[in-house]
């Protein structure tokens, strides 16, 4: 995938939007792996990389995931859907704080890298957090040490949403 990225980091950050409509055009495995390598280059506590990536191409399983996400059908309409999971075994050296916090942060950082890298390649994604965790674990036969934290459909965008806008930055920053 070397040389394929054309977009600078600031353009990727500014231009990314949540995409909920996808073309039927497929994405090859090489691209998916490249994007997951970008995801795993995100920082992680102690570099333990307490995250697992489940890549779903199977239409029936994607439909089940969409149902588990309370009918968010676009999860099934993307050619590929990735389920980002925390891995409790890998974070175990950090005890309670590792399980309750670090692995969630490890996964979140990976998801953001994935979204930005995908956008830089002209692909659309949406971070889906509203889903029944138990059901998703069942559908994917996850192990006891895996917790699904984000479902991310990815495909070529079939919409160009306007920016959602953000709260005035001055309201969010505190200078001390
Ligand atoms: C933790 C988290 C959970 C989210 N869950 C959902 C979801 O279940 N369904 C959905 O359509 N979008 C979901 N989103 C996407 C947000 O709606 C979206 O990021 C926000 O509206 C800003 O729009 P933008 O991503 O286009 O900038 C989620 C985003 C995050 C970070």
GROMACS .gro file of N, CA and C in nm, residues 89-169:
model
  243
   89UNK      N    1  -0.669  -1.018   2.837
   89UNK     CA    2  -0.549  -1.096   2.873
   89UNK      C    3  -0.423  -1.013   2.850
   90UNK      N    4  -0.421  -0.944   2.736
   90UNK     CA    5  -0.301  -0.868   2.703
   90UNK      C    6  -0.279  -0.748   2.796
   91UNK      N    7  -0.390  -0.698   2.856
   91UNK     CA    8  -0.377  -0.580   2.942
   91UNK      C    9  -0.362  -0.621   3.090
   92UNK      N   10  -0.368  -0.751   3.115
   92UNK     CA   11  -0.366  -0.802   3.254
   92UNK      C   12  -0.253  -0.746   3.340
   93UNK      N   13  -0.132  -0.726   3.286
   93UNK     CA   14  -0.025  -0.672   3.372
   93UNK      C   15  -0.062  -0.542   3.441
   94UNK      N   16  -0.157  -0.469   3.389
   94UNK     CA   17  -0.197  -0.341   3.450
   94UNK      C   18  -0.317  -0.354   3.544
   95UNK      N   19  -0.360  -0.477   3.571
   95UNK     CA   20  -0.463  -0.499   3.671
   95UNK      C   21  -0.594  -0.429   3.639
   96UNK      N   22  -0.661  -0.379   3.747
   96UNK     CA   23  -0.795  -0.322   3.734
   96UNK      C   24  -0.795  -0.201   3.639
   97UNK      N   25  -0.697  -0.114   3.655
   97UNK     CA   26  -0.692   0.006   3.570
   97UNK      C   27  -0.675  -0.032   3.422
   98UNK      N   28  -0.599  -0.138   3.401
   98UNK     CA   29  -0.581  -0.187   3.264
   98UNK      C   30  -0.713  -0.231   3.203
   99UNK      N   31  -0.787  -0.312   3.280
   99UNK     CA   32  -0.913  -0.368   3.228
   99UNK      C   33  -1.021  -0.260   3.216
  100UNK      N   34  -1.028  -0.171   3.316
  100UNK     CA   35  -1.137  -0.071   3.317
  100UNK      C   36  -1.109   0.049   3.227
  101UNK      N   37  -0.981   0.076   3.202
  101UNK     CA   38  -0.951   0.199   3.129
  101UNK      C   39  -0.855   0.182   3.012
  102UNK      N   40  -0.736   0.126   3.038
  102UNK     CA   41  -0.633   0.129   2.933
  102UNK      C   42  -0.676   0.056   2.806
  103UNK      N   43  -0.739  -0.061   2.821
  103UNK     CA   44  -0.771  -0.135   2.699
  103UNK      C   45  -0.879  -0.063   2.618
  104UNK      N   46  -0.964   0.011   2.688
  104UNK     CA   47  -1.067   0.090   2.616
  104UNK      C   48  -0.998   0.204   2.540
  105UNK      N   49  -0.900   0.264   2.604
  105UNK     CA   50  -0.825   0.371   2.537
  105UNK      C   51  -0.742   0.316   2.421
  106UNK      N   52  -0.682   0.198   2.442
  106UNK     CA   53  -0.604   0.134   2.335
  106UNK      C   54  -0.690   0.113   2.210
  107UNK      N   55  -0.811   0.064   2.234
  107UNK     CA   56  -0.901   0.036   2.121
  107UNK      C   57  -0.944   0.167   2.056
  108UNK      N   58  -0.978   0.265   2.138
  108UNK     CA   59  -1.029   0.391   2.083
  108UNK      C   60  -0.924   0.460   1.996
  109UNK      N   61  -0.799   0.458   2.043
  109UNK     CA   62  -0.691   0.520   1.964
  109UNK      C   63  -0.677   0.447   1.830
  110UNK      N   64  -0.690   0.315   1.835
  110UNK     CA   65  -0.678   0.235   1.711
  110UNK      C   66  -0.792   0.267   1.615
  111UNK      N   67  -0.912   0.280   1.671
  111UNK     CA   68  -1.028   0.310   1.585
  111UNK      C   69  -1.006   0.443   1.514
  112UNK      N   70  -0.963   0.544   1.587
  112UNK     CA   71  -0.945   0.676   1.525
  112UNK      C   72  -0.840   0.671   1.413
  113UNK      N   73  -0.729   0.601   1.438
  113UNK     CA   74  -0.628   0.585   1.331
  113UNK      C   75  -0.692   0.521   1.208
  114UNK      N   76  -0.773   0.419   1.234
  114UNK     CA   77  -0.838   0.345   1.125
  114UNK      C   78  -0.929   0.439   1.044
  115UNK      N   79  -1.008   0.519   1.114
  115UNK     CA   80  -1.102   0.609   1.045
  115UNK      C   81  -1.026   0.709   0.959
  116UNK      N   82  -0.918   0.764   1.013
  116UNK     CA   83  -0.843   0.867   0.941
  116UNK      C   84  -0.768   0.807   0.822
  117UNK      N   85  -0.707   0.691   0.843
  117UNK     CA   86  -0.634   0.626   0.733
  117UNK      C   87  -0.731   0.586   0.622
  118UNK      N   88  -0.849   0.538   0.660
  118UNK     CA   89  -0.950   0.500   0.561
  118UNK      C   90  -0.991   0.622   0.479
  119UNK      N   91  -1.015   0.731   0.548
  119UNK     CA   92  -1.054   0.853   0.477
  119UNK      C   93  -0.944   0.898   0.380
  120UNK      N   94  -0.820   0.886   0.425
  120UNK     CA   95  -0.707   0.926   0.339
  120UNK      C   96  -0.701   0.842   0.212
  121UNK      N   97  -0.757   0.722   0.215
  121UNK     CA   98  -0.760   0.636   0.095
  121UNK      C   99  -0.891   0.651   0.018
  122UNK      N  100  -0.975   0.747   0.059
  122UNK     CA  101  -1.101   0.769  -0.012
  122UNK      C  102  -1.213   0.678   0.033
  123UNK      N  103  -1.193   0.612   0.148
  123UNK     CA  104  -1.295   0.520   0.199
  123UNK      C  105  -1.375   0.587   0.311
  124UNK      N  106  -1.497   0.542   0.330
  124UNK     CA  107  -1.584   0.597   0.434
  124UNK      C  108  -1.603   0.497   0.546
  125UNK      N  109  -1.621   0.550   0.665
  125UNK     CA  110  -1.640   0.466   0.784
  125UNK      C  111  -1.740   0.533   0.877
  126UNK      N  112  -1.792   0.457   0.971
  126UNK     CA  113  -1.870   0.517   1.080
  126UNK      C  114  -1.840   0.437   1.207
  127UNK      N  115  -1.806   0.507   1.311
  127UNK     CA  116  -1.782   0.446   1.443
  127UNK      C  117  -1.919   0.417   1.503
  128UNK      N  118  -1.953   0.291   1.518
  128UNK     CA  119  -2.083   0.254   1.576
  128UNK      C  120  -2.060   0.198   1.716
  129UNK      N  121  -2.117   0.268   1.813
  129UNK     CA  122  -2.099   0.227   1.952
  129UNK      C  123  -2.226   0.176   2.016
  130UNK      N  124  -2.340   0.200   1.950
  130UNK     CA  125  -2.469   0.159   2.006
  130UNK      C  126  -2.500   0.016   1.960
  131UNK      N  127  -2.470  -0.079   2.045
  131UNK     CA  128  -2.503  -0.219   2.012
  131UNK      C  129  -2.507  -0.301   2.140
  132UNK      N  130  -2.570  -0.417   2.128
  132UNK     CA  131  -2.583  -0.510   2.240
  132UNK      C  132  -2.453  -0.593   2.245
  133UNK      N  133  -2.371  -0.562   2.343
  133UNK     CA  134  -2.238  -0.627   2.351
  133UNK      C  135  -2.246  -0.778   2.362
  134UNK      N  136  -2.342  -0.825   2.443
  134UNK     CA  137  -2.353  -0.970   2.463
  134UNK      C  138  -2.388  -1.040   2.333
  135UNK      N  139  -2.479  -0.977   2.260
  135UNK     CA  140  -2.524  -1.034   2.133
  135UNK      C  141  -2.408  -1.037   2.031
  136UNK      N  142  -2.333  -0.926   2.025
  136UNK     CA  143  -2.220  -0.921   1.932
  136UNK      C  144  -2.116  -1.027   1.969
  137UNK      N  145  -2.092  -1.044   2.098
  137UNK     CA  146  -1.996  -1.146   2.143
  137UNK      C  147  -2.042  -1.285   2.099
  138UNK      N  148  -2.173  -1.309   2.109
  138UNK     CA  149  -2.229  -1.439   2.067
  138UNK      C  150  -2.213  -1.459   1.917
  139UNK      N  151  -2.251  -1.356   1.841
  139UNK     CA  152  -2.249  -1.366   1.694
  139UNK      C  153  -2.108  -1.399   1.645
  140UNK      N  154  -2.008  -1.337   1.709
  140UNK     CA  155  -1.869  -1.353   1.663
  140UNK      C  156  -1.795  -1.463   1.739
  141UNK      N  157  -1.866  -1.531   1.830
  141UNK     CA  158  -1.803  -1.632   1.917
  141UNK      C  159  -1.675  -1.577   1.980
  142UNK      N  160  -1.686  -1.460   2.039
  142UNK     CA  161  -1.569  -1.399   2.103
  142UNK      C  162  -1.529  -1.479   2.225
  143UNK      N  163  -1.400  -1.469   2.259
  143UNK     CA  164  -1.350  -1.539   2.378
  143UNK      C  165  -1.383  -1.455   2.502
  144UNK      N  166  -1.372  -1.518   2.618
  144UNK     CA  167  -1.407  -1.451   2.744
  144UNK      C  168  -1.321  -1.327   2.768
  145UNK      N  169  -1.200  -1.326   2.712
  145UNK     CA  170  -1.111  -1.212   2.737
  145UNK      C  171  -1.124  -1.103   2.629
  146UNK      N  172  -1.229  -1.113   2.546
  146UNK     CA  173  -1.250  -1.011   2.443
  146UNK      C  174  -1.381  -0.936   2.468
  147UNK      N  175  -1.376  -0.804   2.457
  147UNK     CA  176  -1.498  -0.723   2.473
  147UNK      C  177  -1.513  -0.633   2.349
  148UNK      N  178  -1.624  -0.649   2.276
  148UNK     CA  179  -1.642  -0.565   2.157
  148UNK      C  180  -1.674  -0.422   2.197
  149UNK      N  181  -1.598  -0.326   2.142
  149UNK     CA  182  -1.617  -0.186   2.182
  149UNK      C  183  -1.667  -0.097   2.069
  150UNK      N  184  -1.634  -0.133   1.948
  150UNK     CA  185  -1.678  -0.049   1.835
  150UNK      C  186  -1.697  -0.136   1.711
  151UNK      N  187  -1.806  -0.108   1.640
  151UNK     CA  188  -1.831  -0.172   1.511
  151UNK      C  189  -1.807  -0.065   1.405
  152UNK      N  190  -1.720  -0.096   1.309
  152UNK     CA  191  -1.688   0.006   1.208
  152UNK      C  192  -1.708  -0.049   1.066
  153UNK      N  193  -1.823  -0.017   1.005
  153UNK     CA  194  -1.840  -0.051   0.863
  153UNK      C  195  -1.749   0.036   0.780
  154UNK      N  196  -1.694  -0.022   0.673
  154UNK     CA  197  -1.605   0.055   0.585
  154UNK      C  198  -1.635   0.021   0.440
  155UNK      N  199  -1.639   0.125   0.357
  155UNK     CA  200  -1.664   0.104   0.215
  155UNK      C  201  -1.645   0.234   0.140
  156UNK      N  202  -1.664   0.228   0.009
  156UNK     CA  203  -1.657   0.352  -0.068
  156UNK      C  204  -1.783   0.433  -0.041
  157UNK      N  205  -1.768   0.561  -0.009
  157UNK     CA  206  -1.884   0.642   0.032
  157UNK      C  207  -1.985   0.661  -0.080
  158UNK      N  208  -2.114   0.655  -0.045
  158UNK     CA  209  -2.222   0.686  -0.139
  158UNK      C  210  -2.295   0.811  -0.092
  159UNK      N  211  -2.231   0.888  -0.009
  159UNK     CA  212  -2.287   1.017   0.037
  159UNK      C  213  -2.170   1.108   0.073
  160UNK      N  214  -2.202   1.238   0.076
  160UNK     CA  215  -2.100   1.338   0.112
  160UNK      C  216  -2.160   1.428   0.219
  161UNK      N  217  -2.165   1.381   0.343
  161UNK     CA  218  -2.231   1.463   0.446
  161UNK      C  219  -2.153   1.591   0.475
  162UNK      N  220  -2.231   1.694   0.509
  162UNK     CA  221  -2.166   1.818   0.555
  162UNK      C  222  -2.108   1.794   0.694
  163UNK      N  223  -2.015   1.877   0.735
  163UNK     CA  224  -1.958   1.864   0.870
  163UNK      C  225  -2.067   1.886   0.975
  164UNK      N  226  -2.061   1.809   1.083
  164UNK     CA  227  -2.162   1.823   1.189
  164UNK      C  228  -2.138   1.947   1.274
  165UNK      N  229  -2.022   2.009   1.259
  165UNK     CA  230  -1.992   2.126   1.343
  165UNK      C  231  -1.949   2.081   1.481
  166UNK      N  232  -1.887   2.166   1.551
  166UNK     CA  233  -1.837   2.134   1.684
  166UNK      C  234  -1.865   2.249   1.779
  167UNK      N  235  -1.867   2.220   1.908
  167UNK     CA  236  -1.881   2.323   2.011
  167UNK      C  237  -1.764   2.420   1.996
  168UNK      N  238  -1.791   2.547   2.021
  168UNK     CA  239  -1.684   2.648   2.018
  168UNK      C  240  -1.568   2.601   2.106
  169UNK      N  241  -1.452   2.596   2.045
  169UNK     CA  242  -1.334   2.541   2.115
  169UNK      C  243  -1.306   2.612   2.247
   0.00000   0.00000   0.00000
